[in-house]
Short mmCIF file of C-alpha atoms in Angstrom, two decimals:
data_model
loop_
_atom_site.label_atom_id
_atom_site.label_comp_id
_atom_site.label_asym_id
_atom_site.label_seq_id
_atom_site.Cartn_x
_atom_site.Cartn_y
_atom_site.Cartn_z
CA UNK A 1 -15.51 -7.78 -4.93
CA UNK A 2 -14.37 -4.19 -6.06
CA UNK A 3 -14.23 -5.35 -9.72
CA UNK A 4 -17.79 -6.80 -9.56
CA UNK A 5 -19.19 -3.88 -7.91
CA UNK A 6 -17.37 -1.32 -10.18
CA UNK A 7 -19.04 -3.46 -13.12
CA UNK A 8 -22.01 -2.71 -11.67
CA UNK A 9 -21.65 0.91 -11.05
CA UNK A 10 -20.49 1.39 -14.88
CA UNK A 11 -23.94 -0.53 -15.85
CA UNK A 12 -25.88 2.15 -13.94
CA UNK A 13 -26.56 -0.31 -11.14
CA UNK A 14 -26.24 2.04 -8.28
CA UNK A 15 -26.77 1.29 -4.59
CA UNK A 16 -28.16 3.47 -1.96
CA UNK A 17 -25.37 2.93 0.64
CA UNK A 18 -21.58 1.59 0.45
CA UNK A 19 -19.08 0.89 2.75
CA UNK A 20 -15.57 1.13 1.61
CA UNK A 21 -13.28 -0.80 4.20
CA UNK A 22 -9.23 -1.05 4.30
CA UNK A 23 -6.08 1.10 3.79
CA UNK A 24 -5.69 1.07 -0.09
CA UNK A 25 -6.48 4.62 -0.89
CA UNK A 26 -6.66 4.14 -4.67
CA UNK A 27 -9.54 1.61 -4.38
CA UNK A 28 -11.44 4.52 -2.51
CA UNK A 29 -10.62 7.02 -5.23
CA UNK A 30 -11.53 4.82 -7.97
CA UNK A 31 -14.99 3.69 -6.57
CA UNK A 32 -15.86 7.49 -6.06
CA UNK A 33 -14.63 8.42 -9.59
CA UNK A 34 -16.62 5.51 -11.04
CA UNK A 35 -19.86 6.67 -9.07
CA UNK A 36 -19.41 10.04 -10.19
CA UNK A 37 -19.39 9.27 -13.81
CA UNK A 38 -22.10 6.72 -13.56
CA UNK A 39 -24.88 9.13 -11.69
CA UNK A 40 -26.10 11.85 -13.82
CA UNK A 41 -24.71 14.89 -11.82
CA UNK A 42 -24.99 18.20 -13.27
CA UNK A 43 -23.68 20.21 -10.29
CA UNK A 44 -20.79 19.76 -7.90
CA UNK A 45 -23.00 20.98 -5.60
CA UNK A 46 -24.82 17.76 -5.64
CA UNK A 47 -21.62 15.84 -4.38
CA UNK A 48 -21.55 16.54 -0.53
CA UNK A 49 -18.71 15.63 1.96
CA UNK A 50 -18.60 14.95 5.76
CA UNK A 51 -15.82 14.00 8.11
CA UNK A 52 -17.41 11.80 10.71
CA UNK A 53 -14.68 12.58 13.02
CA UNK A 54 -16.21 16.01 13.10
CA UNK A 55 -20.02 15.74 11.90
CA UNK A 56 -22.42 13.66 13.67
CA UNK A 57 -23.96 11.00 11.86
CA UNK A 58 -27.52 12.59 11.84
CA UNK A 59 -26.34 15.41 9.90
CA UNK A 60 -25.33 13.09 7.31
CA UNK A 61 -28.56 11.57 7.24
CA UNK A 62 -30.71 14.89 7.16
CA UNK A 63 -28.46 15.57 3.95
CA UNK A 64 -29.28 12.17 2.21
CA UNK A 65 -33.10 12.80 3.12
CA UNK A 66 -33.07 16.10 1.63
CA UNK A 67 -34.44 16.29 -1.89
CA UNK A 68 -31.47 17.15 -4.68
CA UNK A 69 -31.83 20.54 -6.41
CA UNK A 70 -32.68 20.05 -9.98
CA UNK A 71 -30.89 16.62 -9.99
CA UNK A 72 -32.16 12.87 -9.54
CA UNK A 73 -29.72 11.66 -6.99
CA UNK A 74 -26.88 13.24 -5.04
CA UNK A 75 -23.83 11.77 -3.96
CA UNK A 76 -22.53 12.28 -0.37
CA UNK A 77 -18.84 10.96 0.83
CA UNK A 78 -18.85 10.37 4.57
CA UNK A 79 -15.19 10.05 5.40
CA UNK A 80 -13.57 8.41 8.68
CA UNK A 81 -16.55 6.22 10.16
CA UNK A 82 -14.47 5.51 13.34
CA UNK A 83 -17.61 4.62 14.99
CA UNK A 84 -17.35 1.28 13.21
CA UNK A 85 -14.05 0.71 14.96
CA UNK A 86 -12.99 -0.33 18.60
CA UNK A 87 -11.74 3.35 19.44
CA UNK A 88 -11.97 4.03 22.80
CA UNK A 89 -15.38 6.21 23.49
CA UNK A 90 -13.39 9.04 25.61
CA UNK A 91 -11.42 9.82 22.26
CA UNK A 92 -14.51 10.17 20.23
CA UNK A 93 -14.65 13.79 19.07
CA UNK A 94 -18.26 13.77 18.41
CA UNK A 95 -21.43 11.56 19.66
CA UNK A 96 -23.45 9.81 16.91
CA UNK A 97 -27.02 8.71 17.24
CA UNK A 98 -26.50 5.02 15.94
CA UNK A 99 -30.17 4.26 16.90
CA UNK A 100 -31.29 6.85 14.14
CA UNK A 101 -28.71 5.53 11.82
CA UNK A 102 -29.66 2.03 12.24
CA UNK A 103 -33.50 2.92 11.47
CA UNK A 104 -32.17 4.76 8.23
CA UNK A 105 -30.11 1.75 7.25
CA UNK A 106 -33.50 -0.29 7.04
CA UNK A 107 -35.03 2.41 4.58
CA UNK A 108 -32.25 4.57 3.31
CA UNK A 109 -32.94 7.75 0.94
CA UNK A 110 -33.97 6.69 -2.44
CA UNK A 111 -32.67 10.17 -3.69
CA UNK A 112 -28.91 9.58 -2.53
CA UNK A 113 -26.27 7.45 -2.45
CA UNK A 114 -24.08 7.62 0.62
CA UNK A 115 -20.49 6.32 0.33
CA UNK A 116 -18.93 5.63 4.10
CA UNK A 117 -15.33 5.39 4.10
CA UNK A 118 -13.75 3.13 6.62
CA UNK A 119 -9.90 3.89 6.04
CA UNK A 120 -8.67 0.87 8.75
CA UNK A 121 -7.35 -2.65 8.86
CA UNK A 122 -10.53 -4.14 10.31
CA UNK A 123 -13.61 -2.90 12.02
CA UNK A 124 -15.16 -4.06 15.53
CA UNK A 125 -17.20 -6.98 14.55
CA UNK A 126 -18.42 -7.26 17.85
CA UNK A 127 -20.52 -3.66 17.33
CA UNK A 128 -24.37 -3.92 16.44
CA UNK A 129 -23.72 -0.97 13.81
CA UNK A 130 -20.85 -2.76 12.31
CA UNK A 131 -22.79 -6.00 11.77
CA UNK A 132 -25.85 -3.87 10.28
CA UNK A 133 -23.60 -1.95 8.15
CA UNK A 134 -21.95 -5.17 6.40
CA UNK A 135 -25.22 -6.76 6.13
CA UNK A 136 -27.11 -3.56 4.72
CA UNK A 137 -24.55 -1.51 2.70
CA UNK A 138 -22.64 -2.90 -0.47
CA UNK A 139 -19.21 -3.47 1.02
CA UNK A 140 -15.96 -3.23 -1.03
CA UNK A 141 -12.63 -4.12 0.88
CA UNK A 142 -9.69 -1.93 -0.01
CA UNK A 143 -7.23 -4.24 1.04
CA UNK A 144 -3.50 -4.31 -0.16
CA UNK A 145 -3.17 -7.05 -2.82
CA UNK A 146 -0.34 -9.66 -2.30
CA UNK A 147 1.71 -12.01 -4.55
CA UNK A 148 -0.34 -13.12 -7.98
CA UNK A 149 -3.19 -11.02 -6.88
CA UNK A 150 -0.92 -7.84 -7.29
CA UNK A 151 0.83 -8.86 -10.24
CA UNK A 152 -2.54 -9.83 -12.06
CA UNK A 153 -3.92 -6.20 -10.78
CA UNK A 154 -0.91 -4.79 -12.54
CA UNK A 155 -1.40 -6.45 -15.87
CA UNK A 156 -5.12 -5.34 -15.72
CA UNK A 157 -4.44 -1.80 -14.98
CA UNK A 158 -1.77 -2.13 -18.03
CA UNK A 159 -4.42 -3.40 -20.18
CA UNK A 160 -7.07 -0.67 -19.43
CA UNK A 161 -4.14 1.68 -20.19
CA UNK A 162 -4.14 0.19 -23.93
CA UNK A 163 -0.97 -1.60 -22.85
CA UNK A 164 0.48 -5.25 -21.62
CA UNK A 165 3.20 -6.35 -19.20
CA UNK A 166 4.42 -9.89 -18.53
CA UNK A 167 3.90 -11.15 -15.01
CA UNK A 168 7.77 -11.23 -14.65
CA UNK A 169 7.97 -7.33 -15.32
CA UNK A 170 4.77 -6.82 -13.31
CA UNK A 171 6.70 -8.17 -10.46
CA UNK A 172 9.95 -6.11 -11.17
CA UNK A 173 7.56 -3.04 -11.59
CA UNK A 174 6.27 -3.84 -7.95
CA UNK A 175 9.94 -4.61 -6.60
CA UNK A 176 10.95 -1.16 -8.01
CA UNK A 177 7.92 1.24 -7.16
CA UNK A 178 6.41 -0.64 -4.39
CA UNK A 179 2.71 -2.01 -3.52
CA UNK A 180 0.82 0.96 -3.24
CA UNK A 181 -2.03 0.74 -6.03
CA UNK A 182 -2.17 4.30 -6.33
CA UNK A 183 1.79 4.74 -7.04
CA UNK A 184 1.52 1.72 -9.38
CA UNK A 185 -1.48 3.06 -11.31
CA UNK A 186 0.66 6.43 -11.67
CA UNK A 187 3.60 4.46 -12.98
CA UNK A 188 1.59 2.50 -15.28
CA UNK A 189 -0.26 5.39 -16.95
CA UNK A 190 2.90 7.43 -17.35
CA UNK A 191 4.90 4.41 -19.18
CA UNK A 192 1.65 3.57 -21.45
CA UNK A 193 1.68 7.52 -22.36
CA UNK A 194 5.06 6.99 -23.30
CA UNK A 195 4.60 3.89 -25.24
CA UNK A 196 1.64 5.69 -26.89
CA UNK A 197 -0.60 2.64 -27.34
CA UNK A 198 2.06 0.82 -28.95
CA UNK A 199 4.71 -1.95 -27.56
CA UNK A 200 4.87 -3.52 -24.22
CA UNK A 201 6.13 -2.53 -20.68
CA UNK A 202 9.39 -4.05 -20.71
CA UNK A 203 11.94 -4.09 -18.12
CA UNK A 204 14.01 -1.41 -20.13
CA UNK A 205 11.07 0.89 -20.06
CA UNK A 206 10.54 0.08 -16.36
CA UNK A 207 14.46 1.25 -15.70
CA UNK A 208 13.91 4.22 -17.87
CA UNK A 209 10.90 5.87 -16.37
CA UNK A 210 10.33 4.19 -12.89
CA UNK A 211 12.41 6.04 -10.28
CA UNK A 212 13.57 3.76 -7.39
CA UNK A 213 12.77 4.48 -3.87
CA UNK A 214 15.79 4.77 -1.61
CA UNK A 215 14.25 1.61 0.26
CA UNK A 216 14.25 -0.77 -3.00
CA UNK A 217 17.81 0.41 -3.63
CA UNK A 218 18.78 -0.49 -0.16
CA UNK A 219 17.14 -3.85 -0.80
CA UNK A 220 19.18 -4.16 -4.02
CA UNK A 221 22.28 -3.30 -2.42
CA UNK A 222 21.76 -5.46 0.46
CA UNK A 223 20.92 -8.30 -2.15
CA UNK A 224 24.10 -7.70 -4.17
CA UNK A 225 26.32 -7.84 -1.29
CA UNK A 226 25.00 -11.08 0.48
CA UNK A 227 25.38 -12.67 -3.06
CA UNK A 228 28.93 -11.46 -3.74
CA UNK A 229 28.31 -8.84 -6.26
CA UNK A 230 30.92 -6.52 -5.36
CA UNK A 231 30.98 -4.40 -8.18
CA UNK A 232 27.27 -3.90 -8.36
CA UNK A 233 27.03 -3.31 -4.38
CA UNK A 234 29.92 -0.49 -4.81
CA UNK A 235 27.85 0.82 -8.18
CA UNK A 236 24.46 0.80 -6.29
CA UNK A 237 26.25 2.38 -3.35
CA UNK A 238 27.37 5.40 -5.15
CA UNK A 239 24.27 5.88 -6.89
CA UNK A 240 22.79 6.30 -3.39
CA UNK A 241 25.51 8.68 -2.25
CA UNK A 242 24.82 10.69 -5.35
CA UNK A 243 21.24 10.76 -4.32
CA UNK A 244 22.04 12.40 -1.15
CA UNK A 245 21.83 9.26 1.30
CA UNK A 246 24.05 9.16 4.15
CA UNK A 247 26.05 6.43 5.01
CA UNK A 248 24.83 6.22 8.81
CA UNK A 249 21.26 5.77 7.51
CA UNK A 250 22.30 3.58 4.91
CA UNK A 251 23.98 1.33 7.53
CA UNK A 252 20.96 1.36 9.92
CA UNK A 253 18.80 0.26 6.73
CA UNK A 254 20.73 -2.49 5.60
CA UNK A 255 21.02 -3.77 9.10
CA UNK A 256 17.53 -3.93 9.31
CA UNK A 257 17.59 -5.91 5.89
CA UNK A 258 19.76 -8.36 7.30
CA UNK A 259 17.79 -8.51 10.61
CA UNK A 260 14.66 -9.46 8.42
CA UNK A 261 16.57 -12.02 6.63
CA UNK A 262 17.73 -13.77 9.92
CA UNK A 263 14.02 -13.57 11.23
CA UNK A 264 12.49 -15.02 8.00
CA UNK A 265 14.98 -17.91 7.98
CA UNK A 266 13.95 -18.51 11.73
CA UNK A 267 10.63 -18.57 11.41
CA UNK A 268 10.86 -20.60 8.10
CA UNK A 269 12.85 -23.00 9.93
CA UNK A 270 9.99 -23.53 12.50
CA UNK A 271 7.61 -24.61 9.66
CA UNK A 272 5.71 -20.89 9.09
CA UNK A 273 4.59 -20.05 5.76
CA UNK A 274 4.97 -16.92 3.60
CA UNK A 275 1.66 -15.32 4.67
CA UNK A 276 2.20 -16.47 8.73
CA UNK A 277 5.93 -14.92 8.49
CA UNK A 278 4.81 -11.50 6.95
CA UNK A 279 2.13 -11.43 9.60
CA UNK A 280 4.47 -12.20 12.51
CA UNK A 281 7.20 -9.66 11.34
CA UNK A 282 4.66 -7.28 10.02
CA UNK A 283 6.19 -6.55 6.73
CA UNK A 284 4.59 -6.94 3.32
CA UNK A 285 4.35 -10.55 1.96
CA UNK A 286 5.96 -9.53 -1.18
CA UNK A 287 8.98 -8.78 0.78
CA UNK A 288 8.97 -12.31 2.36
CA UNK A 289 8.51 -13.82 -0.93
CA UNK A 290 11.72 -12.34 -2.51
CA UNK A 291 13.77 -13.57 0.65
CA UNK A 292 12.26 -17.09 0.65
CA UNK A 293 12.98 -17.23 -3.13
CA UNK A 294 16.70 -16.01 -2.82
CA UNK A 295 18.92 -19.45 -2.37
CA UNK A 296 22.09 -17.38 -2.14
CA UNK A 297 21.38 -15.85 1.21
CA UNK A 298 24.01 -17.07 3.73
CA UNK A 299 22.86 -19.01 6.66
CA UNK A 300 21.91 -17.51 9.93
CA UNK A 301 25.50 -17.96 11.46
CA UNK A 302 26.98 -15.89 8.51
CA UNK A 303 24.37 -13.17 8.62
CA UNK A 304 25.01 -12.69 12.39
CA UNK A 305 28.46 -12.18 11.25
CA UNK A 306 27.64 -9.46 8.97
CA UNK A 307 25.26 -7.88 11.43
CA UNK A 308 28.60 -7.78 13.99
CA UNK A 309 30.50 -6.03 11.21
CA UNK A 310 27.66 -3.37 10.42
CA UNK A 311 27.60 -2.55 14.27
CA UNK A 312 31.34 -1.89 14.01
CA UNK A 313 31.22 0.12 11.03
CA UNK A 314 27.93 2.29 12.55
CA UNK A 315 30.26 2.84 15.44
CA UNK A 316 32.98 4.06 13.23
CA UNK A 317 30.61 6.11 11.04
CA UNK A 318 29.29 7.92 14.32
CA UNK A 319 32.96 8.58 15.72
CA UNK A 320 35.15 9.58 12.86
CA UNK A 321 35.16 13.03 11.49
CA UNK A 322 36.98 12.18 8.24
CA UNK A 323 35.13 10.75 5.13
CA UNK A 324 32.79 8.42 6.37
CA UNK A 325 31.71 7.59 2.72
CA UNK A 326 34.81 5.54 2.74
CA UNK A 327 34.19 3.48 5.88
CA UNK A 328 31.08 1.87 4.44
CA UNK A 329 32.58 1.58 0.87
CA UNK A 330 35.58 -0.63 2.20
CA UNK A 331 32.92 -3.00 3.63
CA UNK A 332 31.24 -3.62 0.29
CA UNK A 333 34.74 -3.56 -1.67
CA UNK A 334 35.76 -6.45 0.72
CA UNK A 335 32.77 -8.65 -0.15
CA UNK A 336 30.90 -11.13 2.01
CA UNK A 337 34.27 -12.92 2.82
CA UNK A 338 35.32 -9.97 5.25
#
């Protein structure tokens, strides 16, 4: 939906009302930037911002119906349209006159484009105003992309930056940088600038330019350990220590990874699919996908034994005053057979 609407905006087909719904900030930012470029605005004063948690909707509508000064059209950005959600009325900071808003939606201003931002997972579909907004406004869903959709987006973004990347390396980039489109777009732009329009974003380029998050390094560390790669485990562990990570925190994160593996195995044995598992465990489907595709993960009994060993290590780390780094290092050096 976003790509089709973006094409229309670029072609100069500008709608009077947009509703941006979801938690992917990059889609919000991209839509607004495209509107700024497409609408011939000479002065920044013709771009007006409101926070609907602080300002009544009537003020926004009044601004929309006021003729722009020396411009054909003004752009209005109305953030935090929480009145479309199932929030408790007692928690509302301002009261919105939604009857006036409903009447306005039937005949919006011809000299303004109003963009309502709803940075929420979902709206309250039972509300009359929500139903009317979804009917009258041009809706763009800013949802987190998953699986093939996400890697396809990475490849498309690379192309927009005069570069290219294989699906395999697009998946690697997601593994390293995470699934935030904003972060991915930043990393792709950085690597494309380095390549200067020549060559391809390869594994080597990714490893050279993209900094791994501690969470992704812990994922690599846990994966190396449970697959029996002792030297890799120790090497990654030392890298994390050099970056200032603490053994107690690392033990906790590794234990979380092991618990996730146990839960994924358990739900998978009950017939749950990838998306169902991700939703049940409230983790990103990409993480579940990586675990489900890893054939070297031990069975549940072995994972529980590892978890028990980590609990013992956690106790030692919290009760010792010596070199804590060595306690966890010995765990990795003994390997999965310990």
